[in-house]
mmCIF file of C-alpha atoms in Angstrom:
data_model
loop_
_atom_site.group_PDB
_atom_site.id
_atom_site.type_symbol
_atom_site.label_atom_id
_atom_site.label_comp_id
_atom_site.label_asym_id
_atom_site.label_seq_id
_atom_site.Cartn_x
_atom_site.Cartn_y
_atom_site.Cartn_z
ATOM 1 C CA MET X 239 -3.669 22.238 2.469
ATOM 2 C CA THR X 240 -3.440 18.746 2.825
ATOM 3 C CA ASN X 241 -5.030 16.107 0.932
ATOM 4 C CA THR X 242 -8.484 16.571 2.605
ATOM 5 C CA LEU X 243 -9.181 20.572 2.930
ATOM 6 C CA ILE X 244 -8.354 24.042 1.377
ATOM 7 C CA SER X 245 -9.802 27.164 1.774
ATOM 8 C CA ALA X 246 -11.424 29.848 -0.118
ATOM 9 C CA SER X 247 -7.463 31.522 0.188
ATOM 10 C CA GLU X 248 -6.081 29.239 -0.193
ATOM 11 C CA LEU X 249 -7.862 28.412 -3.316
ATOM 12 C CA ASN X 250 -7.987 31.718 -4.593
ATOM 13 C CA ALA X 251 -3.876 32.121 -4.708
ATOM 14 C CA ILE X 252 -4.091 29.163 -7.060
ATOM 15 C CA LEU X 253 -7.031 29.776 -9.494
ATOM 16 C CA ASP X 254 -4.963 30.142 -12.474
ATOM 17 C CA ASN X 255 -2.130 27.340 -11.180
ATOM 18 C CA ASN X 256 -3.980 24.672 -13.603
ATOM 19 C CA VAL X 257 -5.994 23.354 -10.989
ATOM 20 C CA PHE X 258 -9.103 21.693 -11.687
ATOM 21 C CA ILE X 259 -12.138 22.680 -9.960
ATOM 22 C CA PHE X 260 -15.695 20.774 -9.834
ATOM 23 C CA ASP X 261 -18.720 21.889 -8.664
ATOM 24 C CA CYS X 262 -20.419 19.160 -6.786
ATOM 25 C CA ARG X 263 -24.054 21.451 -5.754
ATOM 26 C CA PHE X 264 -26.980 19.237 -5.450
ATOM 27 C CA ASP X 265 -30.689 18.715 -4.499
ATOM 28 C CA LEU X 266 -32.118 15.015 -3.716
ATOM 29 C CA PHE X 267 -35.667 16.869 -3.769
ATOM 30 C CA ASN X 268 -35.161 18.460 -7.133
ATOM 31 C CA PRO X 269 -32.087 17.688 -9.073
ATOM 32 C CA ASP X 270 -32.094 20.045 -11.339
ATOM 33 C CA VAL X 271 -31.511 22.887 -8.921
ATOM 34 C CA GLY X 272 -27.164 22.401 -8.810
ATOM 35 C CA PHE X 273 -26.921 22.589 -12.092
ATOM 36 C CA ASN X 274 -28.967 25.608 -12.586
ATOM 37 C CA GLN X 275 -27.120 27.520 -9.632
ATOM 38 C CA TYR X 276 -23.543 26.166 -11.542
ATOM 39 C CA GLN X 277 -24.553 27.188 -14.826
ATOM 40 C CA SER X 278 -26.233 31.002 -13.057
ATOM 41 C CA GLU X 279 -22.718 31.290 -10.695
ATOM 42 C CA HIS X 280 -19.601 29.382 -9.734
ATOM 43 C CA ILE X 281 -16.249 29.379 -9.025
ATOM 44 C CA PRO X 282 -14.378 30.340 -12.410
ATOM 45 C CA ASN X 283 -13.295 27.423 -14.744
ATOM 46 C CA ALA X 284 -15.041 25.118 -12.657
ATOM 47 C CA HIS X 285 -17.289 22.413 -14.374
ATOM 48 C CA TYR X 286 -19.939 20.347 -12.957
ATOM 49 C CA LEU X 287 -20.276 16.845 -11.520
ATOM 50 C CA HIS X 288 -24.108 15.607 -11.270
ATOM 51 C CA LEU X 289 -25.156 12.895 -8.285
ATOM 52 C CA ASN X 290 -27.223 11.366 -10.799
ATOM 53 C CA ASN X 291 -25.549 11.471 -13.622
ATOM 54 C CA ASP X 292 -21.772 11.445 -13.006
ATOM 55 C CA LEU X 293 -21.063 10.392 -9.216
ATOM 56 C CA SER X 294 -23.497 7.264 -9.765
ATOM 57 C CA GLY X 295 -24.096 4.619 -11.619
ATOM 58 C CA GLN X 296 -27.408 2.883 -13.295
ATOM 59 C CA ILE X 297 -29.971 2.210 -10.702
ATOM 60 C CA ALA X 298 -31.040 -1.531 -10.903
ATOM 61 C CA SER X 299 -32.898 -3.619 -8.479
ATOM 62 C CA GLU X 300 -32.382 -3.823 -5.070
ATOM 63 C CA ASN X 301 -29.046 -1.550 -5.398
ATOM 64 C CA GLY X 302 -29.577 1.922 -3.431
ATOM 65 C CA ARG X 303 -30.820 5.299 -4.861
ATOM 66 C CA HIS X 304 -27.087 6.109 -5.781
ATOM 67 C CA PRO X 305 -24.623 3.298 -6.290
ATOM 68 C CA LEU X 306 -21.328 3.787 -6.900
ATOM 69 C CA PRO X 307 -20.533 3.343 -11.063
ATOM 70 C CA LYS X 308 -18.472 1.075 -12.322
ATOM 71 C CA PRO X 309 -14.661 2.225 -11.027
ATOM 72 C CA GLU X 310 -13.533 2.334 -14.528
ATOM 73 C CA GLN X 311 -16.791 4.468 -15.809
ATOM 74 C CA PHE X 312 -16.011 7.178 -13.322
ATOM 75 C CA SER X 313 -11.968 6.766 -14.361
ATOM 76 C CA ALA X 314 -12.428 7.423 -17.803
ATOM 77 C CA LEU X 315 -15.481 10.391 -16.726
ATOM 78 C CA VAL X 316 -11.894 12.090 -14.624
ATOM 79 C CA ALA X 317 -9.606 11.483 -17.560
ATOM 80 C CA SER X 318 -11.419 13.076 -20.064
ATOM 81 C CA TYR X 319 -10.954 16.296 -18.578
ATOM 82 C CA GLY X 320 -7.089 15.818 -18.843
ATOM 83 C CA ILE X 321 -6.679 15.388 -15.113
ATOM 84 C CA THR X 322 -4.015 12.699 -13.785
ATOM 85 C CA PRO X 323 -2.864 11.097 -10.373
ATOM 86 C CA ASP X 324 -0.934 14.313 -10.234
ATOM 87 C CA SER X 325 -3.224 16.602 -11.112
ATOM 88 C CA THR X 326 -4.243 19.367 -7.770
ATOM 89 C CA VAL X 327 -8.219 18.805 -7.967
ATOM 90 C CA VAL X 328 -10.951 20.586 -5.616
ATOM 91 C CA VAL X 329 -14.944 19.822 -5.423
ATOM 92 C CA TYR X 330 -16.866 22.474 -3.601
ATOM 93 C CA ASP X 331 -21.211 22.208 -2.970
ATOM 94 C CA ASP X 332 -23.398 24.004 -1.217
ATOM 95 C CA LYS X 333 -24.764 21.412 1.288
ATOM 96 C CA ASN X 334 -21.871 21.198 4.389
ATOM 97 C CA HIS X 335 -20.094 19.014 2.200
ATOM 98 C CA CYS X 336 -21.673 16.407 1.574
ATOM 99 C CA TYR X 337 -21.977 15.998 -2.366
ATOM 100 C CA ALA X 338 -18.563 16.891 -2.400
ATOM 101 C CA SER X 339 -16.931 14.499 0.471
ATOM 102 C CA ARG X 340 -18.661 12.131 -2.175
ATOM 103 C CA ALA X 341 -16.784 13.546 -5.556
ATOM 104 C CA TRP X 342 -13.599 13.256 -3.183
ATOM 105 C CA TRP X 343 -14.219 9.820 -1.822
ATOM 106 C CA MET X 344 -14.157 8.686 -5.538
ATOM 107 C CA LEU X 345 -11.466 10.687 -7.028
ATOM 108 C CA HIS X 346 -9.636 9.539 -3.663
ATOM 109 C CA ALA X 347 -10.317 5.709 -4.279
ATOM 110 C CA LEU X 348 -9.353 5.791 -7.832
ATOM 111 C CA GLY X 349 -5.825 7.160 -6.678
ATOM 112 C CA TYR X 350 -6.282 11.300 -7.550
ATOM 113 C CA THR X 351 -5.071 11.756 -4.022
ATOM 114 C CA LYS X 352 -4.560 15.083 -4.519
ATOM 115 C CA THR X 353 -7.951 16.037 -4.597
ATOM 116 C CA VAL X 354 -9.642 18.090 -1.775
ATOM 117 C CA VAL X 355 -12.532 19.812 -0.586
ATOM 118 C CA LEU X 356 -13.238 23.753 -0.384
ATOM 119 C CA ASN X 357 -13.768 23.934 3.374
ATOM 120 C CA GLY X 358 -17.197 26.069 3.955
ATOM 121 C CA GLY X 359 -17.889 25.523 0.329
ATOM 122 C CA PHE X 360 -19.299 27.927 -2.417
ATOM 123 C CA SER X 361 -21.046 30.000 0.228
ATOM 124 C CA ASN X 362 -17.761 30.402 1.946
ATOM 125 C CA TRP X 363 -15.869 31.153 -0.862
ATOM 126 C CA LYS X 364 -18.794 33.913 -1.622
ATOM 127 C CA GLN X 365 -18.415 35.643 1.671
ATOM 128 C CA GLN X 366 -14.913 35.904 1.550
ATOM 129 C CA GLY X 367 -15.268 38.311 -1.966
ATOM 130 C CA PHE X 368 -14.009 35.756 -4.142
ATOM 131 C CA THR X 369 -14.558 36.155 -8.130
ATOM 132 C CA THR X 370 -17.140 34.392 -9.691
ATOM 133 C CA ASN X 371 -18.722 33.851 -13.065
ATOM 134 C CA SER X 372 -20.939 32.142 -15.050
ATOM 135 C CA GLU X 373 -18.885 30.777 -17.793
ATOM 136 C CA ILE X 374 -19.048 27.466 -19.306
ATOM 137 C CA PRO X 375 -15.543 25.846 -19.600
ATOM 138 C CA GLU X 376 -15.419 23.842 -22.922
ATOM 139 C CA PRO X 377 -16.610 20.633 -22.082
ATOM 140 C CA PRO X 378 -13.704 17.539 -22.345
ATOM 141 C CA GLU X 379 -14.109 16.029 -25.518
ATOM 142 C CA LYS X 380 -16.242 12.352 -24.828
ATOM 143 C CA GLN X 381 -13.644 9.631 -25.162
ATOM 144 C CA ILE X 382 -14.101 5.603 -24.810
ATOM 145 C CA SER X 383 -11.967 4.344 -21.931
ATOM 146 C CA SER X 384 -9.545 1.354 -23.099
ATOM 147 C CA GLN X 385 -8.407 0.690 -19.061
ATOM 148 C CA LYS X 386 -9.184 -2.915 -18.119
ATOM 149 C CA PRO X 387 -11.520 -3.108 -15.017
ATOM 150 C CA ILE X 388 -10.240 -1.653 -11.904
ATOM 151 C CA ASN X 389 -11.026 -1.572 -8.103
ATOM 152 C CA TRP X 390 -12.269 1.441 -5.903
ATOM 153 C CA GLN X 391 -8.879 1.867 -4.117
ATOM 154 C CA LEU X 392 -10.754 2.990 -0.481
ATOM 155 C CA PRO X 393 -12.424 0.104 1.526
ATOM 156 C CA THR X 394 -16.055 -0.935 0.344
ATOM 157 C CA ALA X 395 -18.561 -2.979 2.439
ATOM 158 C CA SER X 396 -21.103 -5.761 0.941
ATOM 159 C CA VAL X 397 -24.300 -6.072 2.071
ATOM 160 C CA GLU X 398 -22.657 -9.703 3.475
ATOM 161 C CA LYS X 399 -20.126 -7.875 4.684
ATOM 162 C CA VAL X 400 -22.432 -5.244 6.494
ATOM 163 C CA LYS X 401 -24.090 -8.424 8.241
ATOM 164 C CA THR X 402 -20.784 -9.749 9.103
ATOM 165 C CA ALA X 403 -19.945 -6.597 10.986
ATOM 166 C CA GLN X 404 -23.467 -7.270 12.619
ATOM 167 C CA SER X 405 -22.190 -9.980 14.822
ATOM 168 C CA GLN X 406 -18.520 -8.977 15.389
ATOM 169 C CA ASP X 407 -18.070 -6.981 18.180
ATOM 170 C CA SER X 408 -14.753 -5.595 17.173
ATOM 171 C CA PHE X 409 -16.655 -3.941 14.175
ATOM 172 C CA PHE X 410 -18.601 -0.672 14.648
ATOM 173 C CA LEU X 411 -21.375 -0.456 11.937
ATOM 174 C CA ILE X 412 -22.232 3.593 12.014
ATOM 175 C CA ASP X 413 -25.237 4.974 10.611
ATOM 176 C CA ALA X 414 -24.623 8.958 9.467
ATOM 177 C CA ARG X 415 -28.039 9.696 9.342
ATOM 178 C CA GLU X 416 -29.887 12.321 11.058
ATOM 179 C CA ASN X 417 -31.138 10.879 14.086
ATOM 180 C CA GLN X 418 -34.859 10.999 13.338
ATOM 181 C CA ARG X 419 -34.324 8.842 10.481
ATOM 182 C CA PHE X 420 -32.101 6.922 12.385
ATOM 183 C CA ILE X 421 -34.642 6.104 15.467
ATOM 184 C CA GLY X 422 -37.273 5.713 13.063
ATOM 185 C CA GLU X 423 -39.678 8.565 13.942
ATOM 186 C CA VAL X 424 -39.393 9.738 10.222
ATOM 187 C CA GLU X 425 -38.315 8.696 6.730
ATOM 188 C CA PRO X 426 -38.610 11.478 4.022
ATOM 189 C CA ILE X 427 -37.024 9.580 1.068
ATOM 190 C CA ASP X 428 -36.510 5.761 1.476
ATOM 191 C CA PRO X 429 -39.260 3.410 1.700
ATOM 192 C CA TYR X 430 -39.649 2.525 5.165
ATOM 193 C CA ALA X 431 -37.711 4.339 8.668
ATOM 194 C CA GLY X 432 -35.477 2.766 11.344
ATOM 195 C CA HIS X 433 -32.173 2.113 10.924
ATOM 196 C CA ILE X 434 -29.605 -1.190 10.285
ATOM 197 C CA PRO X 435 -29.786 -4.275 13.680
ATOM 198 C CA GLY X 436 -26.584 -3.381 15.592
ATOM 199 C CA ALA X 437 -25.924 0.390 14.121
ATOM 200 C CA ILE X 438 -24.932 3.328 16.169
ATOM 201 C CA ASN X 439 -25.724 6.486 15.054
ATOM 202 C CA LYS X 440 -22.898 9.437 14.293
ATOM 203 C CA THR X 441 -24.786 12.209 12.477
ATOM 204 C CA TRP X 442 -22.613 13.604 9.518
ATOM 205 C CA LEU X 443 -23.798 16.969 11.396
ATOM 206 C CA ASP X 444 -21.870 16.286 14.434
ATOM 207 C CA VAL X 445 -18.242 17.156 12.246
ATOM 208 C CA ILE X 446 -19.312 20.469 10.475
ATOM 209 C CA ASP X 447 -20.005 23.682 12.684
ATOM 210 C CA SER X 448 -22.657 26.584 12.411
ATOM 211 C CA GLU X 449 -20.995 28.084 9.761
ATOM 212 C CA GLY X 450 -20.219 24.885 7.475
ATOM 213 C CA PHE X 451 -16.463 23.782 8.249
ATOM 214 C CA PHE X 452 -15.461 21.036 9.407
ATOM 215 C CA LYS X 453 -14.537 21.185 13.051
ATOM 216 C CA SER X 454 -11.152 20.927 14.218
ATOM 217 C CA LYS X 455 -8.699 18.057 14.092
ATOM 218 C CA GLU X 456 -8.812 18.062 17.654
ATOM 219 C CA PHE X 457 -12.364 17.797 17.905
ATOM 220 C CA LEU X 458 -12.699 15.013 14.801
ATOM 221 C CA ALA X 459 -9.594 13.060 16.647
ATOM 222 C CA ASP X 460 -11.655 13.184 20.185
ATOM 223 C CA TYR X 461 -14.958 12.265 18.575
ATOM 224 C CA TRP X 462 -13.826 9.405 16.941
ATOM 225 C CA SER X 463 -11.209 8.298 19.421
ATOM 226 C CA PHE X 464 -13.492 5.122 20.241
ATOM 227 C CA LEU X 465 -12.357 3.454 17.011
ATOM 228 C CA GLN X 466 -8.335 3.633 18.175
ATOM 229 C CA GLU X 467 -9.114 3.160 21.645
ATOM 230 C CA LYS X 468 -10.329 -0.344 20.817
ATOM 231 C CA ASP X 469 -8.276 -0.783 17.620
ATOM 232 C CA SER X 470 -11.566 -1.269 16.005
ATOM 233 C CA ASP X 471 -12.557 -1.358 11.931
ATOM 234 C CA SER X 472 -16.003 -0.059 10.686
ATOM 235 C CA VAL X 473 -18.435 0.458 8.015
ATOM 236 C CA HIS X 474 -20.318 3.646 7.460
ATOM 237 C CA TYR X 475 -23.626 3.741 5.875
ATOM 238 C CA CYS X 476 -26.440 6.642 4.933
ATOM 239 C CA GLY X 477 -29.312 6.748 2.894
ATOM 240 C CA SER X 478 -27.392 6.294 -0.688
ATOM 241 C CA GLY X 479 -23.666 6.406 0.592
ATOM 242 C CA VAL X 480 -23.192 10.083 0.488
ATOM 243 C CA THR X 481 -23.357 11.624 3.791
ATOM 244 C CA ALA X 482 -21.314 8.750 5.089
ATOM 245 C CA CYS X 483 -18.454 10.402 2.421
ATOM 246 C CA VAL X 484 -18.353 13.825 5.546
ATOM 247 C CA ASN X 485 -17.905 11.121 8.266
ATOM 248 C CA ILE X 486 -15.313 8.961 6.405
ATOM 249 C CA LEU X 487 -13.792 12.062 5.463
ATOM 250 C CA SER X 488 -13.800 13.331 9.000
ATOM 251 C CA ILE X 489 -12.203 10.561 10.055
ATOM 252 C CA ILE X 490 -9.063 11.080 8.010
ATOM 253 C CA ILE X 491 -8.628 14.441 8.987
ATOM 254 C CA ALA X 492 -8.856 12.841 12.682
ATOM 255 C CA GLY X 493 -5.464 10.897 11.861
ATOM 256 C CA HIS X 494 -7.505 7.531 11.293
ATOM 257 C CA LYS X 495 -7.211 4.858 8.782
ATOM 258 C CA PRO X 496 -9.844 4.777 6.238
ATOM 259 C CA PRO X 497 -12.620 3.035 6.858
ATOM 260 C CA ALA X 498 -15.282 1.259 4.601
ATOM 261 C CA LEU X 499 -17.942 2.673 2.680
ATOM 262 C CA TYR X 500 -21.166 1.104 2.448
ATOM 263 C CA SER X 501 -22.932 2.649 -0.756
ATOM 264 C CA GLY X 502 -25.706 1.019 -1.094
ATOM 265 C CA GLY X 503 -27.067 2.059 2.707
ATOM 266 C CA TRP X 504 -30.283 2.116 4.491
ATOM 267 C CA SER X 505 -31.960 2.310 0.733
ATOM 268 C CA GLN X 506 -30.238 -0.731 -0.394
ATOM 269 C CA TRP X 507 -30.701 -2.327 3.096
ATOM 270 C CA CYS X 508 -34.794 -1.814 2.549
ATOM 271 C CA GLY X 509 -34.626 -3.084 -0.612
ATOM 272 C CA VAL X 510 -32.909 -6.421 -0.026
ATOM 273 C CA ASN X 511 -34.670 -6.665 3.814
ATOM 274 C CA PRO X 512 -38.282 -5.559 3.817
ATOM 275 C CA LYS X 513 -38.850 -6.568 7.427
ATOM 276 C CA LYS X 514 -40.067 -4.735 10.014
ATOM 277 C CA PRO X 515 -37.759 -1.885 10.673
ATOM 278 C CA ILE X 516 -35.568 -1.483 14.113
ATOM 279 C CA LYS X 517 -36.838 1.798 16.298
ATOM 280 C CA SER X 518 -34.957 2.670 19.055
#
């Protein structure tokens, strides 16, 4: 186990060791599905984190579909479970790690660096024959945070930083969405199709293998080698700051420094730049 991934067998071996587990299953087109699946069957002692309600903040004008919550708000939620920076936390989903990676990013960005993603997700856990149940753990007592405002400790990018990145040769702006969305052929969710001018497309599915595991460290190091070779920084986005976290996690697995997340993504860009989209 590293500070990024854990295998099903490794998790099974430490289930009784006061490990905190979060089920992050979700469906963008049916937001109730993930919680319903969780209620039916999950890894023992897992709690549930909902993308819209727990892993996102309040949607306001022009801030995207899944804006990050205030860090002190999410920190209070995490603390209410009794989790400390020394706790081992495991997050999982069944969608090639996109929602688990979002949770991983948020927890690491608050200093919970012993958080790991279950490699292969819930489906591999079941394929390995490990135990599941439908017992819902006792919910944490609701607490009101008395913390002072804090900041995310991993790099983030605002619209202004994205615009800066557009004009700098040493800055890569990387779109994690599927290529059809990037080139503007389809757009199933957001107001119009296309991509942010100057972006390149490195789809998040490229870093996941056909069985739902992250590809090897060697593959990922080669895949992202252009960042290191040019000693370049990068800003990563997707539709709303979710699948971009898969790319960011894969970069960290590859041994590179954490890049910046533009969590507003294409959904925010469409709102603040209601212009003809870029297609290519």
